[in-house]
Amino acid sequence: MAATSDRALQDALIRLLADAPFRSALSAGDEDALTQIPPEHAAVLRAVSPDRVRRFARFIARGYYHERVAHFYRYSHALARWTRCRPVDALRTPACDALLDRVILGSRDSAHDVAALVESHLAAASDAPPYAADLRRYESAQMIIEAGPRVWRSSASSPAITATTIAAPSADILVLDFAWDLPALLPTLLAARTDDSAQPSPPRATRTPTQLLFARSPRARVTVMRWSDSLAHLLSTMDGTRALRDVAAAAGLPDHDVLEIASTLAEVGAIHATEVSQ
């Protein structure tokens, strides 16, 4: 029982540090914020110094989002060689200081707010190439879709994709249209980060309409893949009621093609698949 109680107190303290609205409510004396917390744990939370907790929580939040911005905006970081504007510098602004007092670490809403902050910071950069706006949207989409609840551990294995599998689109997908061929550009940008030669201007990109699917696995692994109207139509027929063999018939495609596509979509988290007993 003691171990369970200790874990519950740890969870309460973690929430105090990670959840700014909860922290503010507690600081303001809002007893409703403590309704789901045992009285002995609530007493511990009331006893801590609000100012010290706030400062430590901001320190944790800044480090948390610094890691994510450095990872997801690595292409814009490569462009900083020419724009002189690094994505992580957005986290050292008064606007970020104000935002850190509102975030819930790991939530999608907070990821959206941080992404908007970074985008605004990068949009003010000088000497940015014409594809910079598309690049910011691409990087923000990855950071936003990565956020949210995830499965840390699971013993359950994914069902095999067969002709009788029932599939439905995941809520964790996003399809965006871009004016530039970003997938072709991104490797060149990453290479520029380690290229010591003094290039006078950023890498060039091809201006061509490009549609991309952003998907997230239950463990929050983000995958980006090229998308098309034919794939979108196929996904729309996976409505959670039809077996894949019926999906193939409705789409006018061979069964093996649909099974191969469905396997890829399931692996990246774009669809949920279940097997129905026959």
Coordinates of C-alpha atoms in Angstrom, one line a residue:
M1 CA 0.0 0.0 0.0
A2 CA 2.9 2.4 0.8
A3 CA 4.4 1.9 -2.6
T4 CA 1.1 2.6 -4.3
S5 CA 0.7 5.8 -2.1
D6 CA 4.2 6.9 -2.9
R7 CA 3.6 6.5 -6.7
A8 CA 0.4 8.5 -6.4
L9 CA 2.2 11.3 -4.7
Q10 CA 4.9 11.2 -7.4
D11 CA 2.3 11.4 -10.0
A12 CA 0.7 14.4 -8.3
L13 CA 4.1 16.2 -8.1
I14 CA 4.8 15.4 -11.7
R15 CA 1.5 17.0 -12.7
L16 CA 2.3 20.0 -10.6
L17 CA 5.5 20.5 -12.6
A18 CA 4.1 19.6 -16.0
D19 CA 0.6 21.1 -15.9
A20 CA 0.7 24.9 -15.7
P21 CA -3.2 25.4 -15.5
F22 CA -3.3 22.9 -12.6
R23 CA -0.3 24.7 -10.9
S24 CA -2.1 28.1 -11.3
A25 CA -5.3 26.7 -9.9
L26 CA -3.5 25.3 -6.9
S27 CA -1.7 28.6 -6.4
A28 CA -5.0 30.5 -6.5
G29 CA -6.5 28.3 -3.8
D30 CA -8.9 26.5 -6.2
E31 CA -9.9 23.4 -4.2
D32 CA -11.7 22.0 -7.2
A33 CA -8.2 21.3 -8.7
L34 CA -7.6 18.8 -5.8
T35 CA -10.8 16.8 -6.0
Q36 CA -9.1 13.7 -7.5
I37 CA -6.1 13.8 -5.1
P38 CA -6.0 12.1 -1.7
P39 CA -6.1 14.7 1.2
E40 CA -2.6 13.8 2.4
H41 CA -1.2 14.4 -1.0
A42 CA -3.1 17.6 -1.4
A43 CA -1.5 18.8 1.8
V44 CA 1.9 18.2 0.4
L45 CA 1.1 20.1 -2.8
R46 CA -0.2 23.1 -0.8
A47 CA 2.9 23.2 1.3
V48 CA 5.3 23.7 -1.6
S49 CA 6.5 27.2 -2.5
P50 CA 4.5 28.3 -5.6
D51 CA 7.3 30.6 -6.8
R52 CA 10.0 27.9 -6.5
V53 CA 7.7 25.3 -8.2
R54 CA 6.9 27.8 -11.0
R55 CA 10.6 28.6 -11.7
F56 CA 11.5 24.9 -11.7
A57 CA 8.6 24.0 -13.9
R58 CA 9.5 26.7 -16.4
F59 CA 13.1 25.3 -16.4
I60 CA 11.8 21.8 -17.2
A61 CA 9.3 23.1 -19.8
R62 CA 12.0 25.1 -21.6
G63 CA 14.3 22.1 -21.8
Y64 CA 11.4 19.8 -22.9
Y65 CA 10.5 22.1 -25.8
H66 CA 14.1 22.9 -26.6
E67 CA 14.7 19.2 -27.3
R68 CA 11.6 19.0 -29.6
V69 CA 12.3 22.2 -31.4
A70 CA 15.9 21.2 -32.0
H71 CA 14.7 17.9 -33.4
F72 CA 11.7 18.8 -35.5
Y73 CA 13.1 22.2 -36.8
R74 CA 16.5 20.8 -37.8
Y75 CA 16.0 21.8 -41.4
S76 CA 15.3 25.4 -40.5
H77 CA 18.3 25.2 -38.2
A78 CA 20.3 24.3 -41.3
L79 CA 18.9 27.4 -43.0
A80 CA 20.2 29.6 -40.1
R81 CA 23.5 29.5 -41.9
W82 CA 22.0 32.0 -44.3
T83 CA 19.1 33.5 -42.4
R84 CA 20.9 33.9 -39.1
C85 CA 17.7 32.9 -37.3
R86 CA 17.8 29.7 -35.2
P87 CA 14.5 28.0 -34.3
V88 CA 15.6 27.4 -30.7
D89 CA 16.1 31.1 -30.2
A90 CA 12.3 31.5 -30.1
L91 CA 12.5 29.8 -26.7
R92 CA 14.5 32.7 -25.3
T93 CA 11.9 35.4 -25.9
P94 CA 9.4 37.1 -23.6
A95 CA 6.6 35.5 -25.7
C96 CA 8.0 32.1 -24.8
D97 CA 8.3 33.1 -21.1
A98 CA 4.6 33.9 -21.0
L99 CA 3.7 30.7 -22.9
L100 CA 5.6 28.5 -20.4
D101 CA 3.2 29.6 -17.7
R102 CA 0.3 28.1 -19.7
V103 CA 1.6 24.9 -21.2
I104 CA 0.8 21.3 -20.4
L105 CA 3.9 19.3 -21.3
G106 CA 3.2 16.7 -24.0
S107 CA -0.3 18.1 -24.9
R108 CA -1.1 18.7 -28.5
D109 CA -2.6 22.2 -27.8
S110 CA 0.7 23.2 -26.1
A111 CA 2.7 21.8 -29.0
H112 CA 0.6 23.8 -31.4
D113 CA 1.2 27.0 -29.3
V114 CA 5.0 26.4 -29.2
A115 CA 5.0 25.6 -33.0
A116 CA 3.2 28.9 -33.7
L117 CA 5.8 30.7 -31.6
V118 CA 8.7 29.2 -33.5
E119 CA 7.0 29.8 -36.9
S120 CA 6.5 33.5 -36.0
H121 CA 10.1 33.8 -35.0
L122 CA 11.4 32.2 -38.2
A123 CA 9.0 34.2 -40.4
A124 CA 10.9 37.3 -39.4
A125 CA 14.2 36.0 -40.7
S126 CA 16.0 37.8 -43.4
D127 CA 17.4 36.2 -46.6
A128 CA 15.0 33.2 -46.2
P129 CA 14.5 31.2 -49.4
P130 CA 11.1 31.1 -51.1
Y131 CA 10.3 27.7 -49.7
A132 CA 10.9 28.7 -46.1
A133 CA 7.2 29.1 -45.3
D134 CA 6.5 25.5 -46.6
L135 CA 9.4 24.3 -44.5
R136 CA 8.0 25.9 -41.3
R137 CA 4.6 24.3 -41.9
Y138 CA 6.2 20.9 -42.5
E139 CA 8.3 21.0 -39.3
S140 CA 5.4 22.4 -37.2
A141 CA 3.1 19.6 -38.4
Q142 CA 5.6 17.0 -37.3
M143 CA 6.0 18.5 -33.8
I144 CA 2.2 18.9 -33.4
I145 CA 1.3 15.4 -34.5
E146 CA 4.0 13.9 -32.3
A147 CA 2.3 15.3 -29.2
G148 CA -0.4 13.7 -27.2
P149 CA -1.0 10.4 -25.3
R150 CA 1.2 7.5 -26.3
V151 CA 1.6 3.8 -25.5
W152 CA 4.8 3.4 -23.5
R153 CA 4.6 -0.4 -23.1
S154 CA 2.4 -3.0 -24.7
S155 CA 2.6 -6.7 -24.9
A156 CA -0.1 -6.8 -27.6
S157 CA 1.2 -7.5 -31.1
S158 CA -0.3 -5.8 -34.2
P159 CA -2.7 -8.0 -36.1
A160 CA -1.5 -9.4 -39.4
I161 CA -3.1 -7.6 -42.4
T162 CA -5.2 -10.1 -44.3
A163 CA -8.1 -10.0 -46.7
T164 CA -10.6 -10.1 -43.8
T165 CA -8.9 -7.3 -41.8
I166 CA -11.2 -4.4 -41.0
A167 CA -9.4 -1.0 -41.2
A168 CA -10.3 2.6 -40.4
P169 CA -8.3 5.8 -40.5
S170 CA -6.5 6.9 -37.4
A171 CA -7.2 10.2 -35.7
D172 CA -3.5 10.9 -35.7
I173 CA -3.1 11.7 -39.4
L174 CA -2.8 15.0 -41.2
V175 CA -2.6 15.6 -45.0
L176 CA -1.1 18.9 -46.1
D177 CA -0.5 20.5 -49.5
F178 CA 2.8 22.3 -50.2
A179 CA 3.9 24.4 -53.1
W180 CA 7.5 23.0 -53.1
D181 CA 8.9 19.4 -53.3
L182 CA 10.1 19.3 -49.7
P183 CA 11.0 15.5 -49.6
A184 CA 13.5 16.1 -52.4
L185 CA 15.0 19.2 -50.7
L186 CA 15.4 17.9 -47.1
P187 CA 18.4 15.7 -47.6
T188 CA 20.2 18.5 -49.2
L189 CA 19.4 20.8 -46.3
L190 CA 20.7 18.3 -43.8
A191 CA 23.9 17.9 -45.8
A192 CA 24.4 21.7 -45.7
R193 CA 24.7 21.5 -41.9
T194 CA 28.0 19.6 -42.1
D195 CA 29.3 21.2 -45.4
D196 CA 32.2 23.5 -44.5
S197 CA 32.3 25.1 -47.9
A198 CA 31.0 28.7 -48.0
Q199 CA 27.9 28.4 -50.2
P200 CA 26.6 31.9 -50.9
S201 CA 22.9 31.0 -50.9
P202 CA 20.6 28.3 -49.5
P203 CA 20.0 25.1 -51.5
R204 CA 17.4 25.4 -54.3
A205 CA 14.1 23.6 -54.4
T206 CA 11.7 22.5 -57.1
R207 CA 8.4 24.4 -57.1
T208 CA 5.8 21.7 -57.7
P209 CA 2.5 20.9 -55.8
T210 CA 3.3 18.2 -53.3
Q211 CA 0.8 16.5 -50.9
L212 CA 2.2 14.8 -47.8
L213 CA 0.6 12.5 -45.2
F214 CA 1.8 12.9 -41.6
A215 CA 1.1 9.9 -39.4
R216 CA 1.9 9.0 -35.8
S217 CA 2.2 5.5 -34.3
P218 CA 0.8 4.7 -30.9
R219 CA 4.4 5.2 -29.5
A220 CA 4.5 8.6 -31.1
R221 CA 6.9 7.8 -34.0
V222 CA 6.2 10.3 -36.7
T223 CA 6.2 9.3 -40.4
V224 CA 5.8 11.6 -43.4
M225 CA 5.1 10.1 -46.8
R226 CA 4.0 11.3 -50.2
W227 CA 0.2 11.3 -50.7
S228 CA -2.0 11.3 -53.7
D229 CA -5.7 11.4 -54.7
S230 CA -5.7 7.7 -55.4
L231 CA -4.4 6.9 -51.9
A232 CA -6.8 9.3 -50.3
H233 CA -9.7 7.6 -52.1
L234 CA -8.5 4.2 -51.0
L235 CA -8.2 5.4 -47.4
S236 CA -11.8 6.8 -47.6
T237 CA -13.1 3.3 -48.4
M238 CA -11.5 1.9 -45.2
D239 CA -14.4 3.0 -43.1
G240 CA -14.2 0.5 -40.3
T241 CA -17.0 -1.7 -41.5
R242 CA -15.6 -3.4 -44.7
A243 CA -13.0 -6.1 -44.9
L244 CA -10.0 -5.2 -47.0
R245 CA -11.1 -7.6 -49.8
D246 CA -14.2 -5.5 -50.0
V247 CA -12.2 -2.3 -50.0
A248 CA -10.1 -3.7 -52.9
A249 CA -13.3 -4.5 -54.8
A250 CA -14.7 -1.0 -54.2
A251 CA -11.4 0.6 -55.3
G252 CA -11.0 -1.6 -58.3
L253 CA -7.6 -2.8 -57.2
P254 CA -6.0 -6.3 -56.8
D255 CA -6.3 -7.7 -53.3
H256 CA -2.5 -8.0 -52.9
D257 CA -2.0 -4.3 -53.7
V258 CA -4.5 -3.2 -51.1
L259 CA -3.0 -5.5 -48.5
E260 CA 0.5 -4.1 -49.2
I261 CA -0.7 -0.5 -48.9
A262 CA -2.8 -1.3 -45.8
S263 CA 0.3 -3.0 -44.1
T264 CA 2.3 0.2 -44.7
L265 CA -0.4 2.4 -43.4
A266 CA -0.9 0.3 -40.3
E267 CA 2.8 0.2 -39.6
V268 CA 3.1 4.0 -39.6
G269 CA -0.1 4.5 -37.6
A270 CA -2.3 5.9 -40.4
I271 CA -5.0 3.2 -39.9
H272 CA -6.3 1.0 -37.1
A273 CA -6.6 -2.6 -38.2
T274 CA -8.7 -5.4 -36.5
E275 CA -9.2 -9.0 -37.5
V276 CA -12.7 -10.3 -37.4
S277 CA -13.3 -14.0 -36.8
Q278 CA -15.0 -15.7 -39.8

